[in-house]
CSV table of N, CA and C in Angstrom, one decimal:
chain,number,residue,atom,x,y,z
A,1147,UNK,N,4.9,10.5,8.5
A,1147,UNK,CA,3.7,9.7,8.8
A,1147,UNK,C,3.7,9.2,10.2
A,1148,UNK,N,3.0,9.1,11.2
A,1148,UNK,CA,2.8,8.4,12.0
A,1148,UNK,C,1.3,7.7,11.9
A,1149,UNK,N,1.2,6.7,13.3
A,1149,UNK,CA,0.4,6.0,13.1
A,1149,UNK,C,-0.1,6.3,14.2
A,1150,UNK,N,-1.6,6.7,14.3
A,1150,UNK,CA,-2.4,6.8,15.5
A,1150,UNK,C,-4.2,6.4,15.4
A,1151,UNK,N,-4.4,5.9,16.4
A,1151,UNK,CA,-6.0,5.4,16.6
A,1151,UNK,C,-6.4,6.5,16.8
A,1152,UNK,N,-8.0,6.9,16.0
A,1152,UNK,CA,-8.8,7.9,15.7
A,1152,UNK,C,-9.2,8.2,17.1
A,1153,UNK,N,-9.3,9.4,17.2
A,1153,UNK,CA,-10.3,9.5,18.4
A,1153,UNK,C,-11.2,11.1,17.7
A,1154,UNK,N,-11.5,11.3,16.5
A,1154,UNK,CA,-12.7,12.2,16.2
A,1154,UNK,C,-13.8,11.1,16.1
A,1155,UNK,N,-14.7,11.1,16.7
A,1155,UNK,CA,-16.1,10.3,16.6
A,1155,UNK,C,-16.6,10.9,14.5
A,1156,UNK,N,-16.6,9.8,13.8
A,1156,UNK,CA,-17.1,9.8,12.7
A,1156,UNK,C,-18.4,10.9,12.4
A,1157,UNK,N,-18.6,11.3,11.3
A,1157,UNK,CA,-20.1,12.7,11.1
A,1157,UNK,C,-20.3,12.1,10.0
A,1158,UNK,N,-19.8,11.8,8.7
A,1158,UNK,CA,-20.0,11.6,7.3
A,1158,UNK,C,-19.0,9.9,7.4
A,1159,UNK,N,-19.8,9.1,6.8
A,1159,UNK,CA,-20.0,7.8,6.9
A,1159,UNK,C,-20.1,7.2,5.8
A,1160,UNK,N,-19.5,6.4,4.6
A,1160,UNK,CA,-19.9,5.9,3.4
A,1160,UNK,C,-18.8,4.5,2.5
A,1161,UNK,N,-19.7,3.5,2.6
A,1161,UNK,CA,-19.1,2.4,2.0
A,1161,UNK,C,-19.3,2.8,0.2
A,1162,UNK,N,-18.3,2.8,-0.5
A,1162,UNK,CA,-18.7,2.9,-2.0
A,1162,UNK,C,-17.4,1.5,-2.8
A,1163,UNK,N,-18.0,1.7,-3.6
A,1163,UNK,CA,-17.4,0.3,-4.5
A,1163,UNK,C,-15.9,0.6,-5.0
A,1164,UNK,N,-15.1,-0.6,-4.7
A,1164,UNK,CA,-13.8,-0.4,-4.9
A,1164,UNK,C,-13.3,-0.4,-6.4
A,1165,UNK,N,-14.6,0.6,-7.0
A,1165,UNK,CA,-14.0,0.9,-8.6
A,1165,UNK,C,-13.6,2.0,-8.7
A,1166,UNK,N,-12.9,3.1,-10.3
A,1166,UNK,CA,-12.5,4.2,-10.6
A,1166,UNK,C,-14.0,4.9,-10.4
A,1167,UNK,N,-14.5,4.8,-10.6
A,1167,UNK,CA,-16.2,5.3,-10.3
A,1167,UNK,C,-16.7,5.4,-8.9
A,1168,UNK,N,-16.5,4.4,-7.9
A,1168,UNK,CA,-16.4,4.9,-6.4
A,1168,UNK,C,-15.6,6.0,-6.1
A,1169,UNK,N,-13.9,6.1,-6.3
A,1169,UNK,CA,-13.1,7.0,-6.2
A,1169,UNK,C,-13.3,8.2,-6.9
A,1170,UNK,N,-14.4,8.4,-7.4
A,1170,UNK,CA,-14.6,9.9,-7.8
A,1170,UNK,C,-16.0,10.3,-7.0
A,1171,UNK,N,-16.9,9.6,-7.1
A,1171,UNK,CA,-17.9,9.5,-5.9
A,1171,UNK,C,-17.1,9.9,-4.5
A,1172,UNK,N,-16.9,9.2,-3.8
A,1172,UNK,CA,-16.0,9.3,-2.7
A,1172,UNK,C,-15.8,11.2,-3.1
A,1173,UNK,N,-14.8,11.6,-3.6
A,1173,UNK,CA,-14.0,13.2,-3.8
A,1173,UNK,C,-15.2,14.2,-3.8
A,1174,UNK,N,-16.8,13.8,-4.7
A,1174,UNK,CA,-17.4,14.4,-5.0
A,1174,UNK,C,-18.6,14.6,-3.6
A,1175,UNK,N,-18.5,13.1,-3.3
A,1175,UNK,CA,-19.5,13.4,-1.6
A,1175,UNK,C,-18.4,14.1,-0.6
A,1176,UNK,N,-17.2,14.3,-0.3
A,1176,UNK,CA,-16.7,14.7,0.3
A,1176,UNK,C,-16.9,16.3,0.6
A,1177,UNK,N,-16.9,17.3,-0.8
A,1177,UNK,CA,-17.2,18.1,-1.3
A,1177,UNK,C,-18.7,18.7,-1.0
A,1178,UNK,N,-19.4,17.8,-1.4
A,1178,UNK,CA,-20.8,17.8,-1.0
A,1178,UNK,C,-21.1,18.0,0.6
A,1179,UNK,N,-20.2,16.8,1.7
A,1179,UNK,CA,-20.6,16.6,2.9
A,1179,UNK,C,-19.9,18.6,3.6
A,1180,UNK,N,-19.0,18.7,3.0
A,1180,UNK,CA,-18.2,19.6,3.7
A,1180,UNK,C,-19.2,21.3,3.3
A,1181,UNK,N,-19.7,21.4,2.2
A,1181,UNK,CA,-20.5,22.3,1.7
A,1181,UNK,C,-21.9,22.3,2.6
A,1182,UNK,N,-22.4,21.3,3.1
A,1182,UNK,CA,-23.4,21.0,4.4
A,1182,UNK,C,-23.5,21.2,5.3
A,1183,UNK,N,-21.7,21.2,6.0
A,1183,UNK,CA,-21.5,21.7,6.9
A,1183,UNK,C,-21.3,23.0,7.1
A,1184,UNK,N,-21.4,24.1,6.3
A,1184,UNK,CA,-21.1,25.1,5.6
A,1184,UNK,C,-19.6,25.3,5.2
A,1185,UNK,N,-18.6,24.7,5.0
A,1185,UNK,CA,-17.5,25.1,4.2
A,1185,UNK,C,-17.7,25.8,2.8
A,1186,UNK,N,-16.7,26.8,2.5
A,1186,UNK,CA,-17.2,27.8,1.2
A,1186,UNK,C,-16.7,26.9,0.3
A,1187,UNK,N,-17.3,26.6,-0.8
A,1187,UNK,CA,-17.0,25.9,-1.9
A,1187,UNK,C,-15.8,26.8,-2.9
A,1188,UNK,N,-14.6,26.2,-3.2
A,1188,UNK,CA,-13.6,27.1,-4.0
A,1188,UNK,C,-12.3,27.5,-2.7
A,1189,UNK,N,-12.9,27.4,-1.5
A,1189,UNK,CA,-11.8,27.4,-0.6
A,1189,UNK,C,-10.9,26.4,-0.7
A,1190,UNK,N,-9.6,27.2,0.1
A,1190,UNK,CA,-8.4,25.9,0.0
A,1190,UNK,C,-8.7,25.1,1.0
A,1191,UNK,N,-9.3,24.9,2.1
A,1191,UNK,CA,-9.8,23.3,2.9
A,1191,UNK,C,-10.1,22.9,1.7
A,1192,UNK,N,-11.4,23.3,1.5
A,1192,UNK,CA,-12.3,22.2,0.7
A,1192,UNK,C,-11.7,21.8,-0.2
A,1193,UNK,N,-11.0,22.3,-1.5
A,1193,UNK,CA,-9.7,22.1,-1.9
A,1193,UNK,C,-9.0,20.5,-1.9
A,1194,UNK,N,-8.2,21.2,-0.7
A,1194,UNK,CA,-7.4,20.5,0.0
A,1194,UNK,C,-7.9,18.9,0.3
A,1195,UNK,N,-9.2,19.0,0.6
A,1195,UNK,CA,-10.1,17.7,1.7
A,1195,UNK,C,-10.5,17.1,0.2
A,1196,UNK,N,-10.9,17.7,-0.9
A,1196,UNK,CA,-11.3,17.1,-1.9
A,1196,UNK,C,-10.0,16.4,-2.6
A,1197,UNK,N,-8.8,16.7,-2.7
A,1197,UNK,CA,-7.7,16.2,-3.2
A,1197,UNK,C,-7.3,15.0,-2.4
A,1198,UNK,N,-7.3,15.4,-1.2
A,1198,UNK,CA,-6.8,13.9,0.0
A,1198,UNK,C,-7.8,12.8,-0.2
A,1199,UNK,N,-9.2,13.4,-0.3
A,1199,UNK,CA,-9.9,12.1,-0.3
A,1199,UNK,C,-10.0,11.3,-1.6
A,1200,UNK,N,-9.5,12.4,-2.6
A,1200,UNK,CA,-9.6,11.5,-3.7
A,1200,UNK,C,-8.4,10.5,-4.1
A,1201,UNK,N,-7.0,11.4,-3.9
A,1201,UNK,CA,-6.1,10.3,-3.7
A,1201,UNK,C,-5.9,9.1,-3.1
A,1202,UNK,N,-6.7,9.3,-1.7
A,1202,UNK,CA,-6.8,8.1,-0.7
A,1202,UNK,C,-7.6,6.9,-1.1
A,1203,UNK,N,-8.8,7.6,-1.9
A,1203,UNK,CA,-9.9,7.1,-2.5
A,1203,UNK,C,-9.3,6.0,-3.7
A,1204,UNK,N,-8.6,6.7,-4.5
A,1204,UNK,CA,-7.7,5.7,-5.4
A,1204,UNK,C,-6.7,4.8,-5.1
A,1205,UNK,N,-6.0,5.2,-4.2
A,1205,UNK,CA,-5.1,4.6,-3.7
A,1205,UNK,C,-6.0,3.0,-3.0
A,1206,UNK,N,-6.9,3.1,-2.7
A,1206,UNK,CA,-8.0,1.8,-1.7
A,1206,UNK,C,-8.0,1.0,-3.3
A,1207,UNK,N,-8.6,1.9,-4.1
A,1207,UNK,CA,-9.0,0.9,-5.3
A,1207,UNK,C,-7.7,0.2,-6.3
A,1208,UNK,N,-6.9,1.1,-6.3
A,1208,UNK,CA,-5.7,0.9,-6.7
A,1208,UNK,C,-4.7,-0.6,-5.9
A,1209,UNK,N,-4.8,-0.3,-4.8
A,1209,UNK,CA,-3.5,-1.1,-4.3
A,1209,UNK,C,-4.9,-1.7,-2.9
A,1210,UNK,N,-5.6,-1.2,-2.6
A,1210,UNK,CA,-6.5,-2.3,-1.0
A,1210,UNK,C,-7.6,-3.3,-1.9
A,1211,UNK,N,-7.7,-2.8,-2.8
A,1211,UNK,CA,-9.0,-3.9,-3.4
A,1211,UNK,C,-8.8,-5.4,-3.3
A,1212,UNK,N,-10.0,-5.9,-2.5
A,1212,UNK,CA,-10.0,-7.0,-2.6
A,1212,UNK,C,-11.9,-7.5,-3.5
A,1213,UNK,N,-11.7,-7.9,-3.9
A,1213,UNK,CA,-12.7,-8.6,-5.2
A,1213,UNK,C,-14.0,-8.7,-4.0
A,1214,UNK,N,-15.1,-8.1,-4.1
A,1214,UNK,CA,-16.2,-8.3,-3.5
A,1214,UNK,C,-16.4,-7.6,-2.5
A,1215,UNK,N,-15.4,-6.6,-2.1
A,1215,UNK,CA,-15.3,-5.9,-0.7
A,1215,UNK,C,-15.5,-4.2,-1.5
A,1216,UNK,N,-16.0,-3.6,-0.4
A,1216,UNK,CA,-15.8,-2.5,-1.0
A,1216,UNK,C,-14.6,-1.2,0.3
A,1217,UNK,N,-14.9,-0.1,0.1
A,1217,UNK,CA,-13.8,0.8,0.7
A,1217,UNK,C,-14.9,1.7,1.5
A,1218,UNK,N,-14.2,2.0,2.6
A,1218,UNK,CA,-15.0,3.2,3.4
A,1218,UNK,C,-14.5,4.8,3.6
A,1219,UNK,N,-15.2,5.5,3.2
A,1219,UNK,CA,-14.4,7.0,3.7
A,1219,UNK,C,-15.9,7.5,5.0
A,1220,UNK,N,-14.7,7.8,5.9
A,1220,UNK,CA,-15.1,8.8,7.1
A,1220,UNK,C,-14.3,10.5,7.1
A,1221,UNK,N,-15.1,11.2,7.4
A,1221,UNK,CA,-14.8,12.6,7.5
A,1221,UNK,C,-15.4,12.9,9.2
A,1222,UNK,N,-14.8,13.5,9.9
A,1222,UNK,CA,-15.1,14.7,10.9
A,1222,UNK,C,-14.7,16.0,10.5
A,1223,UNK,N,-15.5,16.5,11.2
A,1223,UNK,CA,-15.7,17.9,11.4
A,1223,UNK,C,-15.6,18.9,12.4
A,1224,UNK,N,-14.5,19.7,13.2
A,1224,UNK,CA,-14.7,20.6,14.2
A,1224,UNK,C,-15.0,21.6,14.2
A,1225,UNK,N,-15.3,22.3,13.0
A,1225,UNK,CA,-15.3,23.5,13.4
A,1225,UNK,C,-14.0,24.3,12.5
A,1226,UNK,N,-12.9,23.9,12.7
A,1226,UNK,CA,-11.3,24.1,12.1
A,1226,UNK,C,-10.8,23.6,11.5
A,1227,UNK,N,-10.7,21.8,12.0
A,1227,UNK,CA,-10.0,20.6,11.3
A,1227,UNK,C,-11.0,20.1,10.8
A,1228,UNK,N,-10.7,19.3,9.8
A,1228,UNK,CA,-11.1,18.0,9.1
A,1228,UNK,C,-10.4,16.9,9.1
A,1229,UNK,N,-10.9,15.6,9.8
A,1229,UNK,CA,-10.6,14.2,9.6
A,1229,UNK,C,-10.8,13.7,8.6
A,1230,UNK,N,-10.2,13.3,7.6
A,1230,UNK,CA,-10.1,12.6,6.6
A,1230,UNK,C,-10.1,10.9,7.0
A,1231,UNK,N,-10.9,9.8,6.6
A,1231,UNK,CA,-10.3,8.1,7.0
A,1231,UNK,C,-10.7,7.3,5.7
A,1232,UNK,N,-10.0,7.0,5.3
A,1232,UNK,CA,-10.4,6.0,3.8
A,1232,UNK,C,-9.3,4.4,4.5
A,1233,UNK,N,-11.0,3.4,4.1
A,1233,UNK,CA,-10.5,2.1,5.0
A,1233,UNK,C,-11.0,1.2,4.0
A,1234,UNK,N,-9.6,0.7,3.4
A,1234,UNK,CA,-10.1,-0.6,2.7
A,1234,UNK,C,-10.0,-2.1,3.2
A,1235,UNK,N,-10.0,-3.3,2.4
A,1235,UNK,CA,-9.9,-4.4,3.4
A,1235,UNK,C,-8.7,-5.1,3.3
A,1236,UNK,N,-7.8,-4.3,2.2
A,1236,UNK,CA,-6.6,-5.2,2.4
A,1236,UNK,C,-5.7,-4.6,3.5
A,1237,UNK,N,-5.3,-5.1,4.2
A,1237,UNK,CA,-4.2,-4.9,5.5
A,1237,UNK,C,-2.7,-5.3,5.3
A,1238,UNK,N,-1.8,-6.0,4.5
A,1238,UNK,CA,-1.2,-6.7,3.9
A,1238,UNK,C,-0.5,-5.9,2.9
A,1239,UNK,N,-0.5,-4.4,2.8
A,1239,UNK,CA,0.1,-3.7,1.6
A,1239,UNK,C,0.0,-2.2,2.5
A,1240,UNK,N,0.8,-1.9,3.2
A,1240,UNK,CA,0.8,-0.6,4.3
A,1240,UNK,C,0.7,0.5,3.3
A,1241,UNK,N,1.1,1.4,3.3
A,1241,UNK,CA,1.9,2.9,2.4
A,1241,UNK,C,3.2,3.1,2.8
A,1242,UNK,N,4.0,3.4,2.2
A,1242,UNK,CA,5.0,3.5,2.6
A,1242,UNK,C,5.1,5.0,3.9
A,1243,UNK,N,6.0,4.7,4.6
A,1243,UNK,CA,6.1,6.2,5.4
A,1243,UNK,C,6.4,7.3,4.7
A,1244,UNK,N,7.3,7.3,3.6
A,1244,UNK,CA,8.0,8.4,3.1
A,1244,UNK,C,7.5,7.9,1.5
A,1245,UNK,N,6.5,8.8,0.7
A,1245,UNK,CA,6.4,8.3,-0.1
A,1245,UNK,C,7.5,8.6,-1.6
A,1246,UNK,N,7.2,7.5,-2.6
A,1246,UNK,CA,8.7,7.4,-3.3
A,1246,UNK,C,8.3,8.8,-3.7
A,1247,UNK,N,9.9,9.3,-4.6
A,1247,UNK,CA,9.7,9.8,-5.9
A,1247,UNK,C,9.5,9.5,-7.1
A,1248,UNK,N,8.2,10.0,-7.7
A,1248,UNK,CA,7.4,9.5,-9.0
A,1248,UNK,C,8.9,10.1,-10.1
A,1249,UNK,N,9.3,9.8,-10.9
A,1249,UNK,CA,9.6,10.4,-11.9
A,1249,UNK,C,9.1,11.9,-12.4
A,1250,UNK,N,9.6,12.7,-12.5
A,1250,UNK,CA,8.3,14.0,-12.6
A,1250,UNK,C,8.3,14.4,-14.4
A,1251,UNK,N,9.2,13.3,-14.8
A,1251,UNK,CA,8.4,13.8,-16.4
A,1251,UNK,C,7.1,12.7,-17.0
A,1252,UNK,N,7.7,11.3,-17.0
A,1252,UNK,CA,7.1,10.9,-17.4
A,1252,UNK,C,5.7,9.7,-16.4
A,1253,UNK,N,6.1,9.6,-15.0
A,1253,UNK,CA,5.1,8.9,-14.5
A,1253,UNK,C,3.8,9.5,-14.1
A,1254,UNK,N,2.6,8.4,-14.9
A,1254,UNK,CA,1.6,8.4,-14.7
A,1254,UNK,C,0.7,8.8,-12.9
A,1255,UNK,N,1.4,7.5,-12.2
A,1255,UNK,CA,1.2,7.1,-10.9
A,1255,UNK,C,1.8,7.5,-10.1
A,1256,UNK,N,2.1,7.7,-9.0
A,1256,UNK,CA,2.8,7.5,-7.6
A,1256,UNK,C,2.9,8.8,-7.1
A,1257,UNK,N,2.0,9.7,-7.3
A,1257,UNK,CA,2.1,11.1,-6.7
A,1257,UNK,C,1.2,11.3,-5.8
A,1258,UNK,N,0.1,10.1,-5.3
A,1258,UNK,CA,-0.9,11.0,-4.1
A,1258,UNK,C,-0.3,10.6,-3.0
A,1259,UNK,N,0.5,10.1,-2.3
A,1259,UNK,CA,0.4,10.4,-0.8
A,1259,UNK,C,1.9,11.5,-0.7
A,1260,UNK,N,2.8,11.4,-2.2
A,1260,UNK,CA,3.0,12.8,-1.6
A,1260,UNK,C,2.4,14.0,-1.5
A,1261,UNK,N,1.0,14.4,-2.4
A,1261,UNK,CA,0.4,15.1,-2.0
A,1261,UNK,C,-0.2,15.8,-1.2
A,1262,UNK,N,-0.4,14.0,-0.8
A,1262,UNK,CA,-1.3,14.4,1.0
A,1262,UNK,C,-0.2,14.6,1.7
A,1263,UNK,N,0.6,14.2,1.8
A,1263,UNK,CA,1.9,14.4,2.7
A,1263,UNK,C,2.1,16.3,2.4
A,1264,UNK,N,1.6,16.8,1.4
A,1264,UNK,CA,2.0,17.7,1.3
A,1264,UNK,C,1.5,19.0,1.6
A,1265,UNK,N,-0.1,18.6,1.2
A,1265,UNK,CA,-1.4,19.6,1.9
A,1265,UNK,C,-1.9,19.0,3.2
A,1266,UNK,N,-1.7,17.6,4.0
A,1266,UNK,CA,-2.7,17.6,5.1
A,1266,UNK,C,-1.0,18.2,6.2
A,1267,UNK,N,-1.7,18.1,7.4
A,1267,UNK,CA,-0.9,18.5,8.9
A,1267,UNK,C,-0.6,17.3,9.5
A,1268,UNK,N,-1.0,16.0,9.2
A,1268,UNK,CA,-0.2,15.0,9.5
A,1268,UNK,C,-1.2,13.8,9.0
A,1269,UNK,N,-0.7,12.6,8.6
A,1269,UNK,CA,-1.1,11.5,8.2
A,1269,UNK,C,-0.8,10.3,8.9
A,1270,UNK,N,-1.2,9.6,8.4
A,1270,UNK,CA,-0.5,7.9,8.8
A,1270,UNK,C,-1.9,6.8,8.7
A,1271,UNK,N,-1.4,5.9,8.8
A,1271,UNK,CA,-1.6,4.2,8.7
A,1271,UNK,C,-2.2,3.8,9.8
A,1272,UNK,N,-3.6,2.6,10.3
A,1272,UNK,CA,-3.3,2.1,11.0
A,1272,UNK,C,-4.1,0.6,10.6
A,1273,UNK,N,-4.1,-0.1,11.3
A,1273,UNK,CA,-5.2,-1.2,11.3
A,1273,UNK,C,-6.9,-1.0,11.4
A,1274,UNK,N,-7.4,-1.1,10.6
A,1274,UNK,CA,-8.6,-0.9,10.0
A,1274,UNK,C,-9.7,-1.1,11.7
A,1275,UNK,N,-9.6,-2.3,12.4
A,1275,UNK,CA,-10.1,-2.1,14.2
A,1275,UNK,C,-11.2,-2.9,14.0
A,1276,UNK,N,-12.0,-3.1,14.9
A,1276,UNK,CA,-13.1,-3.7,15.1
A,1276,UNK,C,-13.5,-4.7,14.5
A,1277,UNK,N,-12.3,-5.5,14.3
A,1277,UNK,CA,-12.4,-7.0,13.5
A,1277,UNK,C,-12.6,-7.5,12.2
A,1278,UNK,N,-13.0,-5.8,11.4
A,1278,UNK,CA,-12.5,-5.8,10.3
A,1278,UNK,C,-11.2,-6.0,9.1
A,1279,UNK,N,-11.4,-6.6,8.5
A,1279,UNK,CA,-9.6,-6.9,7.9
A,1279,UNK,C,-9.7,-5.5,6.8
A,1280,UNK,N,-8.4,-5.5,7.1
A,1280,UNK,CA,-7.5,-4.2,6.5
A,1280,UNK,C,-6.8,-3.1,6.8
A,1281,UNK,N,-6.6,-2.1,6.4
A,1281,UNK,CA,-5.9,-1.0,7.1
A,1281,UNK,C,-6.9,0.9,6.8
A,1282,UNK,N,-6.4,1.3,7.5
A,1282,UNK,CA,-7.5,3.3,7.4
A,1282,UNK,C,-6.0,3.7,7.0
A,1283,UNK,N,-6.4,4.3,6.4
A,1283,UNK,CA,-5.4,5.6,6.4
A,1283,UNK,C,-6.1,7.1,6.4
A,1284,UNK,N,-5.3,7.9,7.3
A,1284,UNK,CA,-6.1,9.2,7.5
A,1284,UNK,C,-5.2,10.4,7.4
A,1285,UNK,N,-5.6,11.6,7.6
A,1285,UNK,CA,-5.3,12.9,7.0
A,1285,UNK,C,-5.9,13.8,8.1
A,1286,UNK,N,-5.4,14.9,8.6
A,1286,UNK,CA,-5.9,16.0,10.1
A,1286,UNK,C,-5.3,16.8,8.8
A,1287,UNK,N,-6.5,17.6,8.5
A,1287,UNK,CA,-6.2,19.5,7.7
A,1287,UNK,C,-6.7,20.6,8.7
């Protein structure tokens, strides 16, 4: 994981509610935004971009939720890569760098950021910026 300030200028933009119901919203516009751009639906990007955002997506509602606030996902687009940015408002609860090992028989939880750790090309944490409280976490595929 490292930590670095964005520099893809945002394309797909969306505050959704820091419920189980936003976090699938969130996976499903992501899918949606990337099919617009013409990405082939069933490909491993899209795939891929749809798994990261949904983990990240849960992970906001799971562990950033703050009561009244909701969560943001940003996607870019170049052409090759995709930016992944899911920014919630708690700041106060990082991700770990290395994420744990879940148990692999019986736990429920603690497997998305190894996943992203495992399909994106690099990730990391930063401070949410612009005077907003909280933290982004983001994904380069």
């Amino acid at each position: 994981m490292t930590t670095e300030k964005s520099d893809m200028a945002p394309e797909f933009r969306q505050l959704l509610s820091a419920t189980p119901r936003g976090a699938r919203l969130a996976r499903y516009l992501a899918g949606a935004q990337l099919a617009a751009w013409g990405v082939p639906p069933g490909c491993a990007l899209m795939e891929d971009v749809e798994l990261v955002v949904g983990e990240l997506a849960a992970n906001a509602v799971l562990h950033g939720r703050v009561p009244g606030r909701d969560f943001e996902v940003r996607l870019g687009f170049d052409g090759l890569r995709v930016r992944v940015e899911v920014s919630d408002a708690r700041g106060d609860a990082p991700p770990p760098e290395i994420p744990p090992e879940p148990d692999p028989c019986w736990a429920e939880h603690g497997r998305g950021l190894a996943l992203v750790a495992a399909v994106a090309r690099e990730w990391g944490v930063r401070p949410r910026g612009t005077g907003a409280p909280g933290k982004t976490v983001w994904a380069r595929l």
